[in-house]
Amino acid sequence: MTSDARHSLPTHDVLNQPPLRGDADLWGADPVLQNCIRFAGGRTQPLQAYGATLGRTQTRALAGEANRHTPELVLFDPGGRHLDEVRFHPAYHQMMQISQTAGYAALAWDGQPGGHATHAAMIYMASQVEPGHCCPLTMTYAAVPALAANEAIASVWTSRLTERGYDPSTLPIAAKKCATLGMAMTEKQGGSDVRANTTEATSDGDHWRLRGHKWFCSAPMSDGFLTLAQAPGGLTCFLVPRWLEGERNAIHLMRLKDKLGNRSNASAEIEYHDALAYQLGDEGAGVRTILEMVHHTRLDTAMAPAGLMRAALSEAHHWVSHRSAFQRRLIDQPLMRTVLADLVLDWEGTLSLGMRVAQAFDGQSPEDKAFARIAVALAKFLNNKRCPTVVVEAMEVLGGMGYVEDTPLPLLYREAPLNGIWEGSGNVICLDILRTLAREPLAAEVLAAELDAATGADRGYDAALKVHRDRWPGLPPEAEARWFAERTALLLTASQLLRHAPGAVSDGFIATRLTGNSGRIPGSVSGLDANALLARLG
C-alpha cells in the first residue's frame, strides 16, 4: 500500500456504537412501576408529568452539570465577616426546582390518597437521573411529622416545607414562601450511638442555645436542621434555623466532606457556637422525637436503590441491544441474556417491596403502622445489599465504557452504597428489626400475616417459609440477625411478586433466591424465562 493510500483511510468512523439515548419517559416506559402504583394506590397524574420531565435529554444534561461542577465552600466575605455558605452550580438549583415543583416533598402531606406511594415513585425516578439532590428533598419530606412535636414551630414551618416551590435565598423563614430542612445528628465519638452526643443545649428564654461539633450535616444550605443535643433533662431534639432576622445563626461550616458519592450535593462538618434553637418534643425524649423523621427517611433509602438499579439496567440493556461482538448482537447471546434476566429479578423485587412499604405508610390503621415500622427496615436492608451488585454487573456489561464518565454508570456506582449507610447501616438495621419484633407483638403479627397471604400459590415459596419458621421459631440470636433479616426480607419480596408480578418474575425469584437453585454470582442460574424478564425493562 502506498503512502497516499494509507493517508486516505478514515481514522474516525463510528461503528458498532449504540445511538444516543435521546429523550425518555421514566413513567411511560416503565410498566413495572405503573403496576406497582396500581397495587400501592399511588396517583398517576403527577408521576406522568414528572417522569416525562426527568427523562428529557435537557434534564439529564442539567444533572451532568450539577455533578461536574461541585459545591464550593465560602466561609467569609471580602471583609472577613462570616458567611458560612455553600455555593452550587445553577444546574443543581434547577434540579431542585423541578423536583420541588413536582411535589417531591409535598405530595405525601396534601391530604389526598396515596401520597406516600406517589412520593416513593418520585424517589425512584429522581434517583435514576440525579440522586444527589434527593438528599435535601427527602429530609424536607421526612421532617414534617417530627415538627408536629411543637405546634408553634409546625405552624410556621410545615406550610413552607410542603409548598411546591424552591427558594435557595438566605432569608429567615418568615420571609420565605417555601423552605427545605436538613439534619445534623452525627458526632465523631458516637456515629449511630447518638446518645453519646456531647453537643450542649442551654436554656435562653423561650429558646435554647446550642454549642458543639457535628461530624455530618446533610445539605448545609437548608433553611433549618433537626439536631440532637444534651439538655439538663437529657438528649433532646431541636430545630435550628439557618437564618435569623437581621443576622446569621451561629452555625459555622468547618469543611465540606470529600465523599465517595453524589458530588452535586454538599455534606458538611459544622459547629454550633451558641446557635439559637427551638425545642421539639419533651426534654430528654430526643431520640423518640427525631425517630419520626428517621422512619420516613428510611422509606426513601429503601426506594432509591430500585431507581439506581433501574438506571443501570436501562443503560446496560440499551448497550447490548445495539452492540455486537463475535458476529452477534450482545442481546442475542444466551449468557448475556441470563445475566441481565437475573438482575431484573433484583430490580423488580426491590421496587415491588419498596412500593408495598410505601402503601403501608399511607395506611392509617394500627396494623398498617406496625407493618410500616418492620417492613421499612427489612426493605432498606435487603434492597441496599443488592444494589451495588446490580450496578457493578451492569457496569461490566458495558466493559470499559461503563467505567468512564461518558456514561452514568460511575455516578450510579458511587451512589450505590449510600442508602445502605444513611439512616442506619446494615448491623444497626438488623438489630432494630429484632428489637421491633421483640417489643411490638403487632409488628410480628402483621409481618406473619403478610407472608401467609401468599401461601398456596407456589410450592417453593411455601417450603421456604416453612424452613424459615422451623429454623427460627422465635427471634434468632444476635449473631444470626443478618441471616434472619435477609431471609425474612426475601420471603417478603417473594410474597409481593407472587401477588403482583407475572409468573416469570415470581417463579424466577423464588427458584433463585429462596430455594438455592443458583450460585452467588449474578447469572449463575438456569431455567429463567429470559424473554419475559428482559421485556420488563421496556
Coordinates of C-alpha atoms in Angstrom, one line a residue:
M1 CA 0.0 0.0 0.0
T2 CA 1.4 3.4 -1.0
S3 CA 1.8 6.2 1.5
D4 CA -1.0 8.2 -0.3
A5 CA -3.4 5.2 0.0
R6 CA -2.7 4.8 3.7
H7 CA -3.4 8.5 4.3
S8 CA -6.8 8.2 2.6
L9 CA -8.1 5.7 5.1
P10 CA -10.6 7.1 7.5
T11 CA -9.4 7.3 11.1
H12 CA -12.6 8.1 13.0
D13 CA -15.5 6.1 11.6
V14 CA -18.0 5.4 14.4
L15 CA -19.0 1.8 14.1
N16 CA -20.8 -0.6 16.4
Q17 CA -21.7 2.1 18.9
P18 CA -25.2 2.5 20.3
P19 CA -27.1 5.6 19.3
L20 CA -27.6 8.4 21.8
R21 CA -30.4 7.6 24.2
G22 CA -32.4 10.8 23.5
D23 CA -35.5 11.7 25.4
A24 CA -37.0 9.0 27.6
D25 CA -40.2 8.8 29.7
L26 CA -39.4 7.4 33.1
W27 CA -43.0 6.8 33.8
G28 CA -44.4 5.8 30.4
A29 CA -41.6 3.4 29.6
D30 CA -41.7 1.6 32.9
P31 CA -44.7 -0.9 33.1
V32 CA -43.3 -2.4 36.3
L33 CA -43.6 1.0 38.1
Q34 CA -47.1 1.5 36.6
N35 CA -48.2 -1.9 38.0
C36 CA -46.7 -1.1 41.4
I37 CA -48.5 2.2 41.6
R38 CA -51.8 0.4 40.8
F39 CA -51.4 -2.0 43.7
A40 CA -50.0 0.6 46.1
G41 CA -52.7 3.1 45.4
G42 CA -50.5 5.9 44.2
R43 CA -51.5 8.8 41.9
T44 CA -50.6 8.6 38.2
Q45 CA -51.0 12.2 37.1
P46 CA -48.1 13.8 38.9
L47 CA -45.9 10.8 38.1
Q48 CA -46.7 11.1 34.4
A49 CA -45.5 14.7 34.2
Y50 CA -42.5 14.2 36.5
G51 CA -41.3 11.1 34.6
A52 CA -41.5 12.9 31.3
T53 CA -39.6 15.9 32.6
L54 CA -36.8 13.8 34.2
G55 CA -36.3 11.7 31.1
R56 CA -35.6 14.6 28.8
T57 CA -32.2 15.0 27.4
Q58 CA -32.1 18.5 28.7
T59 CA -32.8 17.4 32.3
R60 CA -30.1 14.7 32.1
A61 CA -27.7 17.4 30.9
L62 CA -28.6 19.5 33.9
A63 CA -27.8 16.5 36.1
G64 CA -24.5 16.1 34.5
E65 CA -23.6 19.7 35.0
A66 CA -24.6 19.6 38.7
N67 CA -22.2 16.7 39.2
R68 CA -19.3 18.1 37.2
H69 CA -19.4 21.5 39.0
T70 CA -19.2 20.5 42.7
P71 CA -20.4 22.8 45.6
E72 CA -18.0 25.4 46.8
L73 CA -17.5 26.4 50.4
V74 CA -17.5 30.1 51.0
L75 CA -16.6 30.9 54.7
F76 CA -16.1 34.7 54.7
D77 CA -17.0 37.8 52.7
P78 CA -14.2 40.0 51.4
G79 CA -14.2 41.9 54.7
G80 CA -13.6 38.8 56.8
R81 CA -17.2 38.5 58.0
H82 CA -18.6 35.0 58.5
L83 CA -20.7 33.8 55.5
D84 CA -20.6 30.0 56.1
E85 CA -22.3 29.3 52.8
V86 CA -22.1 26.7 50.1
R87 CA -22.5 27.9 46.5
F88 CA -24.0 25.5 44.0
H89 CA -23.9 25.4 40.2
P90 CA -27.2 26.8 38.7
A91 CA -28.0 23.3 37.3
Y92 CA -28.3 22.0 40.9
H93 CA -30.8 24.7 41.7
Q94 CA -32.7 23.8 38.5
M95 CA -32.9 20.2 39.6
M96 CA -34.2 21.2 43.0
Q97 CA -36.8 23.4 41.3
I98 CA -38.0 20.6 39.0
S99 CA -38.5 18.1 41.9
Q100 CA -39.9 20.5 44.4
T101 CA -42.4 21.9 41.9
A102 CA -43.5 18.4 41.1
G103 CA -44.3 17.7 44.7
Y104 CA -41.4 15.5 45.8
A105 CA -41.6 16.7 49.4
A106 CA -45.2 17.8 49.4
L107 CA -47.4 15.1 47.9
A108 CA -47.4 12.9 51.0
W109 CA -48.9 15.6 53.2
D110 CA -51.5 17.2 50.9
G111 CA -54.4 15.0 52.3
Q112 CA -55.0 13.1 49.1
P113 CA -54.9 9.3 49.0
G114 CA -51.7 7.5 48.0
G115 CA -49.4 10.4 48.9
H116 CA -46.5 8.3 50.3
A117 CA -46.7 5.8 47.4
T118 CA -46.6 8.6 44.9
H119 CA -43.7 10.2 46.8
A120 CA -41.9 6.9 46.8
A121 CA -42.3 6.6 43.0
M122 CA -40.8 10.1 42.6
I123 CA -37.7 9.0 44.7
Y124 CA -37.4 6.0 42.4
M125 CA -37.5 8.2 39.2
A126 CA -35.3 11.0 40.6
S127 CA -32.6 8.5 41.7
Q128 CA -32.3 7.4 38.1
V129 CA -31.2 10.8 36.9
E130 CA -29.6 12.9 39.7
P131 CA -29.7 11.2 43.1
G132 CA -27.7 13.9 44.9
H133 CA -30.5 16.5 45.1
C134 CA -32.7 13.8 46.6
C135 CA -31.0 14.2 50.0
P136 CA -32.4 17.7 51.0
L137 CA -35.8 16.9 49.5
T138 CA -36.0 13.6 51.3
M139 CA -35.2 15.3 54.6
T140 CA -37.7 18.0 53.9
Y141 CA -40.4 15.4 53.3
A142 CA -39.4 13.4 56.4
A143 CA -39.2 16.4 58.8
V144 CA -42.9 17.2 58.6
P145 CA -44.1 14.6 61.2
A146 CA -41.3 15.4 63.6
L147 CA -42.2 19.1 63.6
A148 CA -45.6 18.1 65.0
A149 CA -44.0 17.8 68.4
N150 CA -44.1 21.6 68.7
E151 CA -47.3 23.2 67.4
A152 CA -45.9 26.7 67.3
I153 CA -42.9 25.6 65.2
A154 CA -45.1 23.4 63.0
S155 CA -47.5 26.4 62.3
V156 CA -44.5 28.4 60.9
W157 CA -42.5 25.7 59.1
T158 CA -44.8 23.0 57.8
S159 CA -46.6 25.0 55.2
R160 CA -43.3 26.2 53.8
L161 CA -41.8 22.7 53.7
T162 CA -44.8 21.4 51.8
E163 CA -45.0 24.3 49.4
R164 CA -44.4 23.2 45.7
G165 CA -41.6 25.5 45.1
Y166 CA -37.9 26.1 45.8
D167 CA -36.2 29.2 47.3
P168 CA -32.5 29.0 48.0
S169 CA -32.2 32.6 49.2
T170 CA -30.5 33.3 52.5
L171 CA -33.6 34.7 54.3
P172 CA -35.2 33.9 57.6
I173 CA -38.2 31.5 57.5
A174 CA -40.8 34.2 57.9
A175 CA -39.6 35.9 54.7
K176 CA -39.9 32.8 52.6
K177 CA -42.8 31.0 51.0
C178 CA -41.0 27.7 50.7
A179 CA -38.1 26.1 52.5
T180 CA -36.0 22.9 52.9
L181 CA -34.9 21.2 56.1
G182 CA -31.8 19.2 56.8
M183 CA -30.4 17.1 59.7
A184 CA -27.3 17.3 61.9
M185 CA -27.2 14.4 64.3
T186 CA -23.9 12.5 63.9
E187 CA -20.9 13.3 66.1
K188 CA -17.3 12.0 65.9
Q189 CA -17.5 9.9 69.1
G190 CA -20.9 8.4 68.6
G191 CA -22.0 7.7 65.0
S192 CA -25.1 5.7 65.2
D193 CA -24.9 5.8 69.0
V194 CA -26.5 9.3 69.2
R195 CA -26.9 9.0 73.0
A196 CA -23.1 9.6 73.1
N197 CA -23.6 13.1 71.7
T198 CA -21.9 15.9 73.6
T199 CA -23.4 19.0 72.0
E200 CA -24.8 21.0 74.9
A201 CA -28.1 22.9 75.0
T202 CA -28.6 25.9 77.4
S203 CA -32.0 27.4 78.0
D204 CA -32.3 31.1 76.9
G205 CA -35.8 32.4 77.5
D206 CA -38.3 30.8 75.0
H207 CA -35.5 29.2 73.1
W208 CA -32.1 27.4 73.5
R209 CA -28.5 27.9 72.6
L210 CA -26.5 25.0 71.2
R211 CA -22.8 24.6 71.4
G212 CA -20.9 21.7 69.9
H213 CA -19.5 19.9 66.9
K214 CA -21.5 17.9 64.3
W215 CA -19.4 15.4 62.2
F216 CA -22.1 15.2 59.5
C217 CA -24.6 17.9 58.5
S218 CA -26.6 16.8 55.5
A219 CA -27.5 19.6 53.0
P220 CA -25.9 22.5 54.9
M221 CA -27.7 25.2 52.9
S222 CA -31.1 24.1 54.2
D223 CA -33.3 26.6 56.0
G224 CA -33.0 24.7 59.2
F225 CA -31.8 21.5 60.8
L226 CA -33.2 18.9 63.1
T227 CA -30.5 18.1 65.6
L228 CA -29.9 16.4 69.0
A229 CA -28.2 18.0 72.0
Q230 CA -27.8 17.3 75.7
A231 CA -30.2 19.5 77.7
P232 CA -30.3 19.3 81.5
G233 CA -33.1 16.7 81.2
G234 CA -31.2 14.6 78.7
L235 CA -30.8 14.2 75.0
T236 CA -33.4 16.5 73.3
C237 CA -34.4 17.2 69.7
F238 CA -34.2 20.8 68.4
L239 CA -34.9 22.8 65.3
V240 CA -32.0 25.1 64.5
P241 CA -32.9 27.8 61.9
R242 CA -30.2 28.6 59.4
W243 CA -31.0 32.3 59.1
L244 CA -32.3 34.8 61.6
E245 CA -33.9 38.2 61.4
G246 CA -31.1 40.6 60.6
E247 CA -28.3 38.2 61.3
R248 CA -26.9 34.7 60.6
N249 CA -27.4 32.0 63.2
A250 CA -24.1 30.9 64.7
I251 CA -23.7 27.8 62.6
H252 CA -20.2 27.7 61.3
L253 CA -19.1 25.4 58.5
M254 CA -15.8 23.8 59.2
R255 CA -15.3 21.9 55.9
L256 CA -17.2 20.0 53.2
K257 CA -17.0 16.3 53.3
D258 CA -15.0 14.8 50.4
K259 CA -17.5 12.0 49.8
L260 CA -17.5 8.9 47.5
G261 CA -20.9 9.6 46.1
N262 CA -23.3 12.3 44.9
R263 CA -21.0 15.2 44.0
S264 CA -23.8 17.6 43.3
N265 CA -25.0 17.8 46.9
A266 CA -22.9 19.1 49.9
S267 CA -22.4 17.5 53.2
A268 CA -20.5 19.4 55.9
E269 CA -18.8 19.3 59.2
I270 CA -20.3 22.1 61.3
E271 CA -20.1 23.7 64.7
Y272 CA -22.8 25.4 66.8
H273 CA -21.4 28.5 68.6
D274 CA -24.3 29.2 70.9
A275 CA -26.7 28.8 67.9
L276 CA -30.3 29.6 68.5
A277 CA -32.6 26.6 68.6
Y278 CA -36.2 25.6 69.4
Q279 CA -37.1 22.5 71.4
L280 CA -39.1 19.8 69.7
G281 CA -40.8 17.3 71.9
D282 CA -40.1 16.7 75.6
E283 CA -36.8 17.3 77.1
G284 CA -34.9 14.1 77.3
A285 CA -37.1 12.5 74.5
G286 CA -34.8 13.5 71.6
V287 CA -34.4 10.0 70.1
R288 CA -38.1 9.3 70.2
T289 CA -38.9 12.7 68.6
I290 CA -36.4 12.5 65.8
L291 CA -37.2 8.9 65.0
E292 CA -40.4 10.3 63.3
M293 CA -38.0 11.8 60.8
V294 CA -35.8 8.8 60.6
H295 CA -38.7 6.5 60.0
H296 CA -39.7 8.4 56.9
T297 CA -36.2 8.9 55.5
R298 CA -35.8 5.1 55.7
L299 CA -38.7 4.8 53.2
D300 CA -36.6 6.8 50.8
T301 CA -33.5 4.8 51.5
A302 CA -35.4 1.7 50.7
M303 CA -36.8 3.1 47.4
A304 CA -33.7 4.8 46.0
P305 CA -31.8 1.5 45.3
A306 CA -34.6 0.5 43.0
G307 CA -34.1 3.6 40.9
L308 CA -30.3 3.2 40.8
M309 CA -30.8 -0.4 39.6
R310 CA -33.3 0.6 37.0
A311 CA -31.0 3.3 35.6
A312 CA -28.0 0.9 35.5
L313 CA -30.0 -1.9 33.8
S314 CA -31.6 0.5 31.3
E315 CA -28.1 1.6 30.3
A316 CA -26.9 -1.9 30.0
H317 CA -30.0 -3.0 28.1
H318 CA -29.5 -0.1 25.6
W319 CA -25.9 -1.1 25.1
V320 CA -26.5 -4.8 24.5
S321 CA -29.4 -4.1 22.2
H322 CA -27.2 -2.1 19.8
R323 CA -23.7 -3.5 20.3
S324 CA -22.3 -6.6 18.5
A325 CA -19.5 -9.0 19.3
F326 CA -18.4 -12.1 17.6
Q327 CA -20.9 -11.5 14.7
R328 CA -23.9 -11.4 17.1
R329 CA -25.7 -8.7 18.9
L330 CA -24.9 -8.9 22.6
I331 CA -28.6 -9.1 23.5
D332 CA -28.9 -12.3 21.4
Q333 CA -26.1 -14.1 23.2
P334 CA -27.5 -16.6 25.8
L335 CA -25.1 -15.9 28.6
M336 CA -25.7 -12.1 28.4
R337 CA -29.4 -12.7 28.4
T338 CA -29.1 -14.9 31.5
V339 CA -27.1 -12.3 33.4
L340 CA -29.5 -9.4 32.6
A341 CA -32.5 -11.5 33.3
D342 CA -31.1 -12.5 36.7
L343 CA -30.5 -8.8 37.5
V344 CA -34.1 -7.9 36.5
L345 CA -35.3 -10.1 39.4
D346 CA -33.3 -8.0 41.9
W347 CA -34.6 -4.7 40.4
E348 CA -38.2 -5.7 40.2
G349 CA -38.2 -7.4 43.7
T350 CA -36.7 -4.2 45.2
L351 CA -39.2 -1.9 43.5
S352 CA -42.2 -4.2 44.5
L353 CA -41.1 -4.4 48.1
G354 CA -40.4 -0.7 48.4
M355 CA -43.8 0.2 47.0
R356 CA -45.6 -2.2 49.4
V357 CA -43.9 -0.5 52.2
A358 CA -44.9 2.9 50.9
Q359 CA -48.5 1.6 50.7
A360 CA -48.3 0.9 54.4
F361 CA -47.1 4.4 55.1
D362 CA -50.3 5.6 53.5
G363 CA -52.4 3.4 55.8
Q364 CA -54.0 4.7 59.0
S365 CA -54.8 1.6 60.9
P366 CA -52.6 0.2 63.8
E367 CA -51.8 -2.8 61.6
D368 CA -50.6 -0.5 58.7
K369 CA -48.4 1.5 61.0
A370 CA -46.9 -1.6 62.6
F371 CA -46.2 -3.2 59.2
A372 CA -44.6 0.0 58.0
R373 CA -42.2 0.0 61.0
I374 CA -40.9 -3.5 60.5
A375 CA -41.2 -3.7 56.7
V376 CA -39.3 -0.5 56.0
A377 CA -36.3 -1.8 57.9
L378 CA -36.4 -5.1 56.1
A379 CA -36.7 -3.4 52.7
K380 CA -33.9 -0.9 53.5
F381 CA -31.6 -3.8 54.5
L382 CA -32.2 -6.2 51.6
N383 CA -32.6 -3.6 48.8
N384 CA -29.3 -1.9 49.6
K385 CA -27.4 -5.1 49.8
R386 CA -28.5 -6.0 46.3
C387 CA -28.0 -2.5 44.7
P388 CA -24.1 -2.4 44.5
T389 CA -24.0 -5.9 42.9
V390 CA -26.6 -5.0 40.3
V391 CA -24.8 -1.7 39.4
V392 CA -21.4 -3.4 39.2
E393 CA -22.7 -6.1 36.9
A394 CA -24.4 -3.5 34.7
M395 CA -21.1 -1.6 34.5
E396 CA -19.3 -4.7 33.5
V397 CA -21.8 -5.3 30.6
L398 CA -20.5 -2.0 29.1
G399 CA -16.9 -3.1 29.6
G400 CA -14.5 -0.2 29.6
M401 CA -17.2 2.3 28.6
G402 CA -19.0 1.5 31.8
Y403 CA -16.0 2.8 33.7
V404 CA -15.9 6.3 32.3
E405 CA -18.0 9.4 33.0
D406 CA -19.4 9.5 29.5
T407 CA -22.0 7.0 30.8
P408 CA -24.0 7.3 34.1
L409 CA -22.5 4.1 35.5
P410 CA -19.7 5.7 37.5
L411 CA -22.3 8.1 39.2
L412 CA -24.6 5.1 39.9
Y413 CA -21.6 3.1 41.3
R414 CA -20.6 5.9 43.6
E415 CA -24.2 6.3 44.8
A416 CA -24.9 2.6 45.3
P417 CA -23.6 2.1 48.8
L418 CA -25.0 5.3 50.2
N419 CA -28.5 4.4 51.2
G420 CA -27.3 1.3 53.0
I421 CA -25.2 3.6 55.3
W422 CA -27.6 6.5 55.6
E423 CA -30.1 6.2 58.5
G424 CA -28.5 3.1 59.9
S425 CA -26.0 0.7 58.3
G426 CA -26.7 -3.0 58.0
N427 CA -26.0 -4.1 61.5
V428 CA -27.9 -1.3 63.1
I429 CA -30.9 -2.1 60.9
C430 CA -30.8 -5.8 61.7
L431 CA -30.7 -5.1 65.4
D432 CA -33.6 -2.7 65.0
I433 CA -35.6 -5.4 63.3
L434 CA -35.0 -7.7 66.2
R435 CA -36.0 -5.0 68.7
T436 CA -39.2 -4.2 66.8
L437 CA -40.3 -7.8 66.7
A438 CA -39.5 -8.3 70.4
R439 CA -41.2 -5.1 71.6
E440 CA -44.2 -4.9 69.3
P441 CA -46.2 -8.0 69.1
L442 CA -48.5 -6.4 66.5
A443 CA -45.5 -5.9 64.1
A444 CA -44.7 -9.6 64.3
E445 CA -48.3 -10.5 63.7
V446 CA -48.8 -8.3 60.6
L447 CA -45.5 -9.5 59.2
A448 CA -46.5 -13.1 59.6
A449 CA -49.9 -12.4 58.1
E450 CA -48.2 -10.7 55.1
L451 CA -46.1 -13.8 54.5
D452 CA -49.0 -16.1 54.9
A453 CA -51.1 -14.2 52.4
A454 CA -49.0 -15.5 49.6
T455 CA -49.1 -19.2 50.6
G456 CA -50.8 -21.8 48.4
A457 CA -49.6 -20.2 45.1
D458 CA -46.2 -21.7 44.9
R459 CA -44.8 -24.8 46.5
G460 CA -41.3 -23.5 46.5
Y461 CA -42.4 -20.4 48.5
D462 CA -44.4 -22.5 50.9
A463 CA -41.5 -24.8 51.5
A464 CA -39.1 -21.9 52.0
L465 CA -41.4 -20.2 54.5
K466 CA -41.7 -23.4 56.5
V467 CA -37.9 -23.9 56.6
H468 CA -37.6 -20.3 57.8
R469 CA -40.0 -20.7 60.6
D470 CA -38.6 -24.1 61.6
R471 CA -35.1 -22.5 61.7
W472 CA -36.3 -19.6 63.8
P473 CA -39.5 -20.4 65.7
G474 CA -38.7 -17.3 67.8
L475 CA -36.2 -14.5 67.4
P476 CA -32.7 -15.5 66.3
P477 CA -29.5 -14.9 68.4
E478 CA -27.9 -11.6 67.7
A479 CA -25.1 -13.2 65.7
E480 CA -27.7 -14.6 63.2
A481 CA -29.5 -11.2 62.8
R482 CA -28.3 -10.6 59.3
W483 CA -29.2 -14.1 58.1
F484 CA -32.6 -13.8 59.6
A485 CA -33.2 -10.3 58.2
E486 CA -32.1 -11.4 54.7
R487 CA -34.3 -14.5 54.6
T488 CA -37.3 -12.6 56.0
A489 CA -36.9 -9.8 53.5
L490 CA -36.5 -12.3 50.6
L491 CA -39.7 -14.0 51.7
L492 CA -41.5 -10.7 52.0
T493 CA -40.3 -9.7 48.5
A494 CA -41.4 -13.1 47.1
S495 CA -44.8 -12.6 48.7
Q496 CA -45.3 -9.3 46.8
L497 CA -44.1 -10.8 43.5
L498 CA -46.4 -13.8 43.8
R499 CA -49.4 -11.4 44.1
H500 CA -48.4 -8.6 41.8
A501 CA -45.9 -9.8 39.2
P502 CA -46.1 -12.2 36.2
G503 CA -45.2 -15.8 36.8
A504 CA -41.8 -15.5 35.1
V505 CA -40.8 -13.0 37.7
S506 CA -42.2 -14.6 40.8
D507 CA -41.2 -18.1 39.7
G508 CA -37.6 -17.0 38.8
F509 CA -37.2 -15.1 42.1
I510 CA -38.4 -18.0 44.3
A511 CA -36.3 -20.5 42.3
T512 CA -33.1 -18.5 42.5
R513 CA -33.4 -16.5 45.8
L514 CA -35.3 -18.9 48.1
T515 CA -34.7 -22.5 47.0
G516 CA -31.0 -22.4 46.4
N517 CA -31.2 -23.1 42.7
S518 CA -28.4 -20.7 41.8
G519 CA -24.9 -19.6 42.6
R520 CA -24.0 -16.5 44.5
I521 CA -22.8 -14.5 41.4
P522 CA -25.5 -12.9 39.1
G523 CA -26.1 -15.0 36.1
S524 CA -25.2 -18.3 37.9
V525 CA -28.7 -19.6 37.3
S526 CA -30.6 -21.8 34.9
G527 CA -34.2 -22.1 33.8
L528 CA -35.1 -18.4 33.8
D529 CA -37.6 -17.1 31.2
A530 CA -35.1 -14.6 29.8
N531 CA -37.5 -13.3 27.1
A532 CA -40.2 -12.4 29.7
L533 CA -37.8 -10.9 32.2
L534 CA -36.0 -8.7 29.7
A535 CA -39.3 -7.5 28.4
R536 CA -39.8 -6.0 31.9
L537 CA -37.2 -3.4 31.1
G538 CA -39.5 -1.9 28.4

